[in-house]
PDB file of C-alpha atoms in Angstrom:
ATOM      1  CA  UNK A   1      43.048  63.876 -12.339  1.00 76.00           C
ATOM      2  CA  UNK A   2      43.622  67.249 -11.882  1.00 81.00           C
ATOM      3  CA  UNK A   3      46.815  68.465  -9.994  1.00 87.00           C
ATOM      4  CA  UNK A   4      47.822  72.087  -9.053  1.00 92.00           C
ATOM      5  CA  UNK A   5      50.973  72.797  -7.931  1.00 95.00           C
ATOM      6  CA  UNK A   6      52.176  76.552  -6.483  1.00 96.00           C
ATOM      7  CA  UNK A   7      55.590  78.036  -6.245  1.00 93.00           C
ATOM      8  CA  UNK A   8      57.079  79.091  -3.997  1.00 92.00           C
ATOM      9  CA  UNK A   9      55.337  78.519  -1.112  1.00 94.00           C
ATOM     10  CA  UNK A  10      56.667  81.288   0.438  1.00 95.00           C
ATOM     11  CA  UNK A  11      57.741  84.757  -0.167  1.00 95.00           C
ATOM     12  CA  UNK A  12      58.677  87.689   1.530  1.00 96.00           C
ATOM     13  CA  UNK A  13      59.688  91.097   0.187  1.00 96.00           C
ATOM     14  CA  UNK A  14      60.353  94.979   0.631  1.00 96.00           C
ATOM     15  CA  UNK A  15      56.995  97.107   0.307  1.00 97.00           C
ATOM     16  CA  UNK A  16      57.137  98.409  -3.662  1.00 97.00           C
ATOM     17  CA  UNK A  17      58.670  95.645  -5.142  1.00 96.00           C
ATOM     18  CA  UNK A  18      56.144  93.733  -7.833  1.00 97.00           C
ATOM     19  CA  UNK A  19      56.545  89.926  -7.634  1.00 95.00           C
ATOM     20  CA  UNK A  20      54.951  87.150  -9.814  1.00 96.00           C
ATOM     21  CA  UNK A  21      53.385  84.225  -8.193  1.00 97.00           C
ATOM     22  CA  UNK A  22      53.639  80.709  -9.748  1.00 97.00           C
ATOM     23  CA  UNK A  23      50.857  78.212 -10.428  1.00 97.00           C
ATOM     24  CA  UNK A  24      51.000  75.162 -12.642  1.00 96.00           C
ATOM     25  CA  UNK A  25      48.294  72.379 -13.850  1.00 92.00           C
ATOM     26  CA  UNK A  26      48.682  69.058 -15.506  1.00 89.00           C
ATOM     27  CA  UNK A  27      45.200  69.070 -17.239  1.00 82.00           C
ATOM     28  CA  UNK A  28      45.116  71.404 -19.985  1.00 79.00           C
ATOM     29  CA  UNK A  29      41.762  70.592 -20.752  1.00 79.00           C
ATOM     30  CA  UNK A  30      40.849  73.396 -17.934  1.00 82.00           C
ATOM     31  CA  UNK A  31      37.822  75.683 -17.957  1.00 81.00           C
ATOM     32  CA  UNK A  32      38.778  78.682 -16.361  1.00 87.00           C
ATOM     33  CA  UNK A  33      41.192  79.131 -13.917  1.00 92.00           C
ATOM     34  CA  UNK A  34      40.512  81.632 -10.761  1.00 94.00           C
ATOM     35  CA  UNK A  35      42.818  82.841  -8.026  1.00 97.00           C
ATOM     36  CA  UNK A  36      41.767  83.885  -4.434  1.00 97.00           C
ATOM     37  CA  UNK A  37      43.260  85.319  -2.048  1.00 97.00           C
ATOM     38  CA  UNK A  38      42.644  83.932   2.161  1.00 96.00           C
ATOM     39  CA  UNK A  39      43.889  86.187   5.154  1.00 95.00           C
ATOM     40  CA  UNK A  40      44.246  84.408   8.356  1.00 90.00           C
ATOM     41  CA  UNK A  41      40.956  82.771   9.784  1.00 86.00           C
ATOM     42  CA  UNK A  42      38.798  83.931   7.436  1.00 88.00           C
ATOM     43  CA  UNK A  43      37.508  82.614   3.880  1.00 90.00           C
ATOM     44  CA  UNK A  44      38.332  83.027   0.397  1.00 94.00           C
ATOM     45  CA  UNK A  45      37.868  85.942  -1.976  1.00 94.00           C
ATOM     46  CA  UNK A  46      38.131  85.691  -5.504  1.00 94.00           C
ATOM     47  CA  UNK A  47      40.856  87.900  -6.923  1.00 97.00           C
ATOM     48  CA  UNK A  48      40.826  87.328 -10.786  1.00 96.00           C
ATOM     49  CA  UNK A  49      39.309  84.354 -12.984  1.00 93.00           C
ATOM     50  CA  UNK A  50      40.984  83.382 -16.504  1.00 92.00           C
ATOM     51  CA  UNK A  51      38.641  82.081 -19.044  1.00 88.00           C
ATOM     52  CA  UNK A  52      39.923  78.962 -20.856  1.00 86.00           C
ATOM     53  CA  UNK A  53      39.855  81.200 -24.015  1.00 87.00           C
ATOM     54  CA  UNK A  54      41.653  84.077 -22.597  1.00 90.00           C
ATOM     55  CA  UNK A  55      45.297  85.158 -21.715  1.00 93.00           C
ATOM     56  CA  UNK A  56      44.944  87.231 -18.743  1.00 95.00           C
ATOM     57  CA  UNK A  57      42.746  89.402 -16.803  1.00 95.00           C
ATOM     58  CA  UNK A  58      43.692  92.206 -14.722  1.00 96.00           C
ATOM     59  CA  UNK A  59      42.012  94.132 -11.884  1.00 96.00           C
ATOM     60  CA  UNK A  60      43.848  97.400 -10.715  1.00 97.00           C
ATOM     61  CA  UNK A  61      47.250  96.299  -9.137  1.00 97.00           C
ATOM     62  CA  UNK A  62      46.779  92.480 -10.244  1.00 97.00           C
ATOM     63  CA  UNK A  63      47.368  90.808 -13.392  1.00 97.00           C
ATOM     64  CA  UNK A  64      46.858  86.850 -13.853  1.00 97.00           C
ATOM     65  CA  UNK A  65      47.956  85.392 -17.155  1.00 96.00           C
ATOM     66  CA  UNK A  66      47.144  81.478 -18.467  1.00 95.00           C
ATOM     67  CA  UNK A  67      49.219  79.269 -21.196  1.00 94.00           C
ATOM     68  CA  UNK A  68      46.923  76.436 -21.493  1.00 90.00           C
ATOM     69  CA  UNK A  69      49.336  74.473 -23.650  1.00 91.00           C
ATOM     70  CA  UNK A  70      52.348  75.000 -21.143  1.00 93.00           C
ATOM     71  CA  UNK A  71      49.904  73.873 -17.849  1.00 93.00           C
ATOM     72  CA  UNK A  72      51.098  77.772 -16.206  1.00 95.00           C
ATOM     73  CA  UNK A  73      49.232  80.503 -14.726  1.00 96.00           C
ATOM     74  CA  UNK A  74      51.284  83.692 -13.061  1.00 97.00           C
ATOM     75  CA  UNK A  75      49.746  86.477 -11.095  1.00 97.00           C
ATOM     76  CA  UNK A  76      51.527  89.585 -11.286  1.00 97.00           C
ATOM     77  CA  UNK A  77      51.121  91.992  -8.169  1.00 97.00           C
ATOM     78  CA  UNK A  78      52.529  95.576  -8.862  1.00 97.00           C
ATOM     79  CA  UNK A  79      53.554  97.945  -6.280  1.00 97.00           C
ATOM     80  CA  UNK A  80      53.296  95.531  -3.432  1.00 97.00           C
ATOM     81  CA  UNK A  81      51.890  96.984  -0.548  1.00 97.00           C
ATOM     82  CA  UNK A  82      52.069  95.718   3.457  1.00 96.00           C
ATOM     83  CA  UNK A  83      47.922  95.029   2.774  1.00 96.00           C
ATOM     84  CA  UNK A  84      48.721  92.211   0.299  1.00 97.00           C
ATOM     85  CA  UNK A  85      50.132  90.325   2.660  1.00 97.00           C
ATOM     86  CA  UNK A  86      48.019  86.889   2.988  1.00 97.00           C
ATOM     87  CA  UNK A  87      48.144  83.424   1.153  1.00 97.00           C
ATOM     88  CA  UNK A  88      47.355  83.449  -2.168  1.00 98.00           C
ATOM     89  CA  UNK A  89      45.377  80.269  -3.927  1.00 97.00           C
ATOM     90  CA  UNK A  90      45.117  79.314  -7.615  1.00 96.00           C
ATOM     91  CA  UNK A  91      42.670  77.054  -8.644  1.00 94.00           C
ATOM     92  CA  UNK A  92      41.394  75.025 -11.727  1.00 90.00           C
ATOM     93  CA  UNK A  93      38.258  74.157 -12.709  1.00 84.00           C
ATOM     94  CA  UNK A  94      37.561  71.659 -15.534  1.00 70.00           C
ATOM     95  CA  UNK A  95      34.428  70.963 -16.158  1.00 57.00           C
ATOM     96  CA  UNK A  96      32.924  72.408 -18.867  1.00 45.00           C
ATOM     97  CA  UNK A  97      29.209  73.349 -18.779  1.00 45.00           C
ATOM     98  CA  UNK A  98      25.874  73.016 -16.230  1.00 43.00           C
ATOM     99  CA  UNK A  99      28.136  75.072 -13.876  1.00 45.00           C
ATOM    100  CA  UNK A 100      28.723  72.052 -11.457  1.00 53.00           C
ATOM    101  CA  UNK A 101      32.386  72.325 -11.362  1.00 70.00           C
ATOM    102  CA  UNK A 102      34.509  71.641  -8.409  1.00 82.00           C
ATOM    103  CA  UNK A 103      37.391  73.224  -8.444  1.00 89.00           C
ATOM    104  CA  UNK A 104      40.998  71.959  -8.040  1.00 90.00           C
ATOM    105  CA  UNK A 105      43.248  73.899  -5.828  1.00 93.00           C
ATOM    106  CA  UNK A 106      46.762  74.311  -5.190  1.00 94.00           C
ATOM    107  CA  UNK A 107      48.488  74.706  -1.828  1.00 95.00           C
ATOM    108  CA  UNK A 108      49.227  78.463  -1.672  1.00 96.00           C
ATOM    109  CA  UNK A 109      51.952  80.769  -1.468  1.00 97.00           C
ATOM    110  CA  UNK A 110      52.439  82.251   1.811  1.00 96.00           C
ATOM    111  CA  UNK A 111      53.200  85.879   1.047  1.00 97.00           C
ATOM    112  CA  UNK A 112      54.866  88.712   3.378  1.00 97.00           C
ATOM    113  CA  UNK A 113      54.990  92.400   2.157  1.00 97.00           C
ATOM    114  CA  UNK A 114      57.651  93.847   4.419  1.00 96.00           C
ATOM    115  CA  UNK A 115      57.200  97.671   5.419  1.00 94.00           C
TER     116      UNK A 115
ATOM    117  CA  UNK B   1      25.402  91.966   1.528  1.00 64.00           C
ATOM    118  CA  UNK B   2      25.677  88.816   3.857  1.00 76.00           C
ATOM    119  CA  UNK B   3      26.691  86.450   0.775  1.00 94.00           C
ATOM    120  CA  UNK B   4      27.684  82.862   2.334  1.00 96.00           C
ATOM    121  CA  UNK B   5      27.109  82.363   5.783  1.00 96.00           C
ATOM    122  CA  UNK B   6      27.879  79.383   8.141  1.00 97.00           C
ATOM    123  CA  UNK B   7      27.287  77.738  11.075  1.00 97.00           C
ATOM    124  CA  UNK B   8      28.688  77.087  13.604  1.00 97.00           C
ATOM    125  CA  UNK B   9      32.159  79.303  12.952  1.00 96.00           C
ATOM    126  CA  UNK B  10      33.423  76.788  15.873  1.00 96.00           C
ATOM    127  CA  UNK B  11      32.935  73.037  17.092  1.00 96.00           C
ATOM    128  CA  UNK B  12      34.594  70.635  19.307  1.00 97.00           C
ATOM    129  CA  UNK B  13      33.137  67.292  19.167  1.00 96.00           C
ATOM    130  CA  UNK B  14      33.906  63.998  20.596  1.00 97.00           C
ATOM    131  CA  UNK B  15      34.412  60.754  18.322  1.00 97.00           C
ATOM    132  CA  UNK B  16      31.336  58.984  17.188  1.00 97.00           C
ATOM    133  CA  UNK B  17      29.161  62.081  17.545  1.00 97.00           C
ATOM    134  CA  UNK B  18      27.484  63.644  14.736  1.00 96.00           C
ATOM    135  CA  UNK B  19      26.560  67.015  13.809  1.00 96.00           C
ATOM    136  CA  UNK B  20      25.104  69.255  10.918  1.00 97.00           C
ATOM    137  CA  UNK B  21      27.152  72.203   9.335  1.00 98.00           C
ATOM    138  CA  UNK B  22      24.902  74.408   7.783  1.00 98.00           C
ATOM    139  CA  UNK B  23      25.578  76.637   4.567  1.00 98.00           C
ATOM    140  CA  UNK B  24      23.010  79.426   3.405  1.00 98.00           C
ATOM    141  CA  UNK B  25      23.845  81.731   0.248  1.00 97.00           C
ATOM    142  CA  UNK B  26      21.784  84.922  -0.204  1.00 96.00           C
ATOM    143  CA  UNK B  27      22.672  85.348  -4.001  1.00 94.00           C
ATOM    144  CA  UNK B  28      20.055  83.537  -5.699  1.00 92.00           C
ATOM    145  CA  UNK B  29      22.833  81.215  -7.143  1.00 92.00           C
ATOM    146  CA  UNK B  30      22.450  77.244  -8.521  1.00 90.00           C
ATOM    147  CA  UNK B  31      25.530  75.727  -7.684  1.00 90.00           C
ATOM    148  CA  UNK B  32      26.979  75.139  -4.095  1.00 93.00           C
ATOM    149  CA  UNK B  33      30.137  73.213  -2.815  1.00 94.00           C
ATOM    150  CA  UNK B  34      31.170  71.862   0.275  1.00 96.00           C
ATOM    151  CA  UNK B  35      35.222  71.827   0.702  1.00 96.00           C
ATOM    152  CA  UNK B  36      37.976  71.111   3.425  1.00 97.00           C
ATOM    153  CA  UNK B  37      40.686  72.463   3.931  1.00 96.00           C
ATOM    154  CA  UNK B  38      43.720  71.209   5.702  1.00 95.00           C
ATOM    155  CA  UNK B  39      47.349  72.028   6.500  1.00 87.00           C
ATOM    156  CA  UNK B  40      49.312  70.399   3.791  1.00 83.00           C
ATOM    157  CA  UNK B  41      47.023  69.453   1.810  1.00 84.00           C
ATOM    158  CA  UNK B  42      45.066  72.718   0.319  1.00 86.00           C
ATOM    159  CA  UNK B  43      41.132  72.393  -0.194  1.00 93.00           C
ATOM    160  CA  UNK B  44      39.767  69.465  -1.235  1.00 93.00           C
ATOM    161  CA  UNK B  45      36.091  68.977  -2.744  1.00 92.00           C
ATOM    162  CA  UNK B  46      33.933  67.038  -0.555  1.00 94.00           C
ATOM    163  CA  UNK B  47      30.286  67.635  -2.159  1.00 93.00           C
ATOM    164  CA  UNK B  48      28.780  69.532  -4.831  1.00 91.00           C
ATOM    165  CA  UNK B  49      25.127  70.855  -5.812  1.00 91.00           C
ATOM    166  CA  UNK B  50      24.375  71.603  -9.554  1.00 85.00           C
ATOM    167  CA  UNK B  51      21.078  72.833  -8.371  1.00 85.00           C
ATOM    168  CA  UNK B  52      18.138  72.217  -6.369  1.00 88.00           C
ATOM    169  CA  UNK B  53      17.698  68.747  -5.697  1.00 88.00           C
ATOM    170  CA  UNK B  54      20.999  67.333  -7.211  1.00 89.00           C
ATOM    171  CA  UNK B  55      23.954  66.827  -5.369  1.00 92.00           C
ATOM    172  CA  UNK B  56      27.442  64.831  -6.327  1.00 89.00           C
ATOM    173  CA  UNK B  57      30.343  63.658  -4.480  1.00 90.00           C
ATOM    174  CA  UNK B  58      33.761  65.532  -5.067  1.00 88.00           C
ATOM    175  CA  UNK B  59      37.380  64.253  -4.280  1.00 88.00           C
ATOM    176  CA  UNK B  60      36.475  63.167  -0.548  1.00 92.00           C
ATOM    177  CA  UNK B  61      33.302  62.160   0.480  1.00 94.00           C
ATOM    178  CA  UNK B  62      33.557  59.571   2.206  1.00 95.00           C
ATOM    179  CA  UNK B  63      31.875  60.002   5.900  1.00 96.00           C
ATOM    180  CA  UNK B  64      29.810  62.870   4.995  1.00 97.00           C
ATOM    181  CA  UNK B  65      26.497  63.315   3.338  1.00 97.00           C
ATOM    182  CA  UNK B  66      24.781  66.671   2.311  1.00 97.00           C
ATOM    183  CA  UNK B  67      21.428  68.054   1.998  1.00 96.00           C
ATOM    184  CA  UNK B  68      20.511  70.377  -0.571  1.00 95.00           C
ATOM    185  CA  UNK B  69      17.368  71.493   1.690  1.00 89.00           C
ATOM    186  CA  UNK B  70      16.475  74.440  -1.052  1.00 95.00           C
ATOM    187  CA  UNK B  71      18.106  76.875  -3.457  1.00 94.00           C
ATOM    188  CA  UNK B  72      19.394  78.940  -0.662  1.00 96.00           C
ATOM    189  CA  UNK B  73      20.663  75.778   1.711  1.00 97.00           C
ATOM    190  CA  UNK B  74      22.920  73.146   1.670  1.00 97.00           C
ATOM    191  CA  UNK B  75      24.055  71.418   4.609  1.00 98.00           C
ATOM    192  CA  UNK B  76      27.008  68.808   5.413  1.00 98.00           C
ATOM    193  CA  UNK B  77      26.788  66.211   8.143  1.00 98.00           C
ATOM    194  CA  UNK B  78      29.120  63.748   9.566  1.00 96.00           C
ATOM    195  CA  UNK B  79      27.262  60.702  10.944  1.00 93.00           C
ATOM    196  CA  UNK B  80      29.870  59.418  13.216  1.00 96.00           C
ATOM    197  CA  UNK B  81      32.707  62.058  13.819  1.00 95.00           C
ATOM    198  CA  UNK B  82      36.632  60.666  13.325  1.00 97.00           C
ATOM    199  CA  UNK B  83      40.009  62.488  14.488  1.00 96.00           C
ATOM    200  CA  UNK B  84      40.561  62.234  10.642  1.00 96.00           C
ATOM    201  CA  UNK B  85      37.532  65.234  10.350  1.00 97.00           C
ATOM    202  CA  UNK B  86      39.370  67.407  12.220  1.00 97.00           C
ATOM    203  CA  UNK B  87      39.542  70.073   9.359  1.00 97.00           C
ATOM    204  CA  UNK B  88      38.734  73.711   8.284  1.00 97.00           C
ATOM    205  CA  UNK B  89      35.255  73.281   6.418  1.00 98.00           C
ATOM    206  CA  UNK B  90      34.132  75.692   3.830  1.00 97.00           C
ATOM    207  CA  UNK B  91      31.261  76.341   2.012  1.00 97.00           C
ATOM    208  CA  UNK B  92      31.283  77.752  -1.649  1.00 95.00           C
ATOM    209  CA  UNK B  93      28.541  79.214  -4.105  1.00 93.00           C
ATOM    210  CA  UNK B  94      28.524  80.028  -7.929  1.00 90.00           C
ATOM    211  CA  UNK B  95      25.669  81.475  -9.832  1.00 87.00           C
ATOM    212  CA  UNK B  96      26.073  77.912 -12.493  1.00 76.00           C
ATOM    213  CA  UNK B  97      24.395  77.155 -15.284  1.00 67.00           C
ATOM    214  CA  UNK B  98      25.411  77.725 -19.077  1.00 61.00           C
ATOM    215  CA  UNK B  99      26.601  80.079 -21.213  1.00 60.00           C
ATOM    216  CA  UNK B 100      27.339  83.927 -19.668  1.00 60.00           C
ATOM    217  CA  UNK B 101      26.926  82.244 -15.877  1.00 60.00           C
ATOM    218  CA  UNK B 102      29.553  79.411 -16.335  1.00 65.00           C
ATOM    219  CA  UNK B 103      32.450  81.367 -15.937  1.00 75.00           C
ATOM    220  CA  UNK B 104      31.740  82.892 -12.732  1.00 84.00           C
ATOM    221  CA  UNK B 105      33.677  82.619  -9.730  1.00 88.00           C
ATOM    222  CA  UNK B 106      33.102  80.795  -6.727  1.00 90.00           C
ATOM    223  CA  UNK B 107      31.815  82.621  -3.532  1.00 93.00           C
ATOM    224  CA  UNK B 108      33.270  81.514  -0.043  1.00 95.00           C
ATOM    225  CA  UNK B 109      32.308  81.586   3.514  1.00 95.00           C
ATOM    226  CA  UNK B 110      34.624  82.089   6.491  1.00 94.00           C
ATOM    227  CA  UNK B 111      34.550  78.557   7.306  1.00 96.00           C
ATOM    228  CA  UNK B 112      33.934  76.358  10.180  1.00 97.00           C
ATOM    229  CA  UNK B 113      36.570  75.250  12.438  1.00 97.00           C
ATOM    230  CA  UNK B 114      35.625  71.423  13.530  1.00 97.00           C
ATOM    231  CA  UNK B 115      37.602  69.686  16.080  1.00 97.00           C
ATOM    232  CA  UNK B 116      37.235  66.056  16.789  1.00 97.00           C
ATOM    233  CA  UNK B 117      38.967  64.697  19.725  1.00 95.00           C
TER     234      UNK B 117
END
């Protein structure tokens, strides 16, 4: 079975700073792995999705990296800015065809961009 | 550009009652999910839909069943509500399939905020 596990859970820091955020899987046999982003009451929106046969992606400010064989995904954020400030989810998916796949997620970091 | 939209965003019901959420995706897509989410413990996979007429159980699906009514629809019901369904309840979409379409993300709705008392 499929566990994700994010660190840290929290983190707060001074606008401009760029941080990494921490995700880690025990099945390497993953698909693709995606990360979201969730503001307060509202739903998810994908951010960035990592192909099983790729090593990162990156869309404007964000990067998100996978090692398959070391179970790790990071997502880089440059520049942070007080607008990135919600919980950010990684998630695993691992099945590998007919598009059925659930996906796996971990608990979140809980992230504050301080003005 | 509506996406994933469902219904009710709220709901406060008593224990034992039963109710329908429902889960409509204007994207044309194959697959939909059904997920919870709850403090502590992230979102976990309730029910899944390959496609029209198939559906699956996820991680936790016990005391729910779904209804893939069409392509569009796919609806989640609790047949006799518990405290233990108090939960955030999201639906998901994905365009599925092989090849090109199977590494597309998932699409979310805002959710539905159950309460059972």
């Amino acid at each position: 079975k499929q566990e994700v596990t994010q660190i840290p859970a929290a983190l707060s820091v001074p606008e401009g700073e760029n941080l990494v955020l921490n995700c880690s899987f025990t099945d390497s046999a993953i698909y693709n792995l995606q990360w979201f982003r969730q503001d307060p009451g509202k739903g998810l929106t994908s951010l960035l999705l990592i192909q099983s046969s790729q090593r990162e992606q990156t869309s404007g400010r964000l990067n998100a990296s996978l090692d398959k064989s070391s179970g790790r995904s990071t997502l880089y954020i440059a520049a942070s800015q007080p607008g990135d400030s919600a919980t950010y989810l990684c998630a695993g998916s691992g099945y590998s065809g007919g598009g059925a796949d659930g996906l796996t997620f971990g608990k979140g970091t809980h992230l504050i961009i301080q003005p | 550009n509506a996406g994933v939209t469902q219904t009710p965003k709220f709901q406060v019901l008593k224990t034992g009652q039963s109710m329908t959420l429902q889960c409509a995706q204007d994207m044309n897509h194959n697959s939909m999910y059904w997920y919870r989410q709850d403090p502590g413990m992230g979102l976990r996979l309730i029910y899944y839909s390959a496609s029209e007429g198939t559906t699956d159980k996820g991680e936790v699906p016990n005391g729910y069943n779904v209804s893939r009514l069409n392509k569009r629809e796919f609806s989640l019901r609790l047949e006799s509500a518990a405290p233990s369904q108090t939960s955030v309840y999201f639906c998901a979409s994905r365009p599925g399939g092989t090849g090109v379409y199977s590494n597309q993300p998932q699409h979310f709705g805002d959710g539905t905020r159950l309460s059972i008392l």
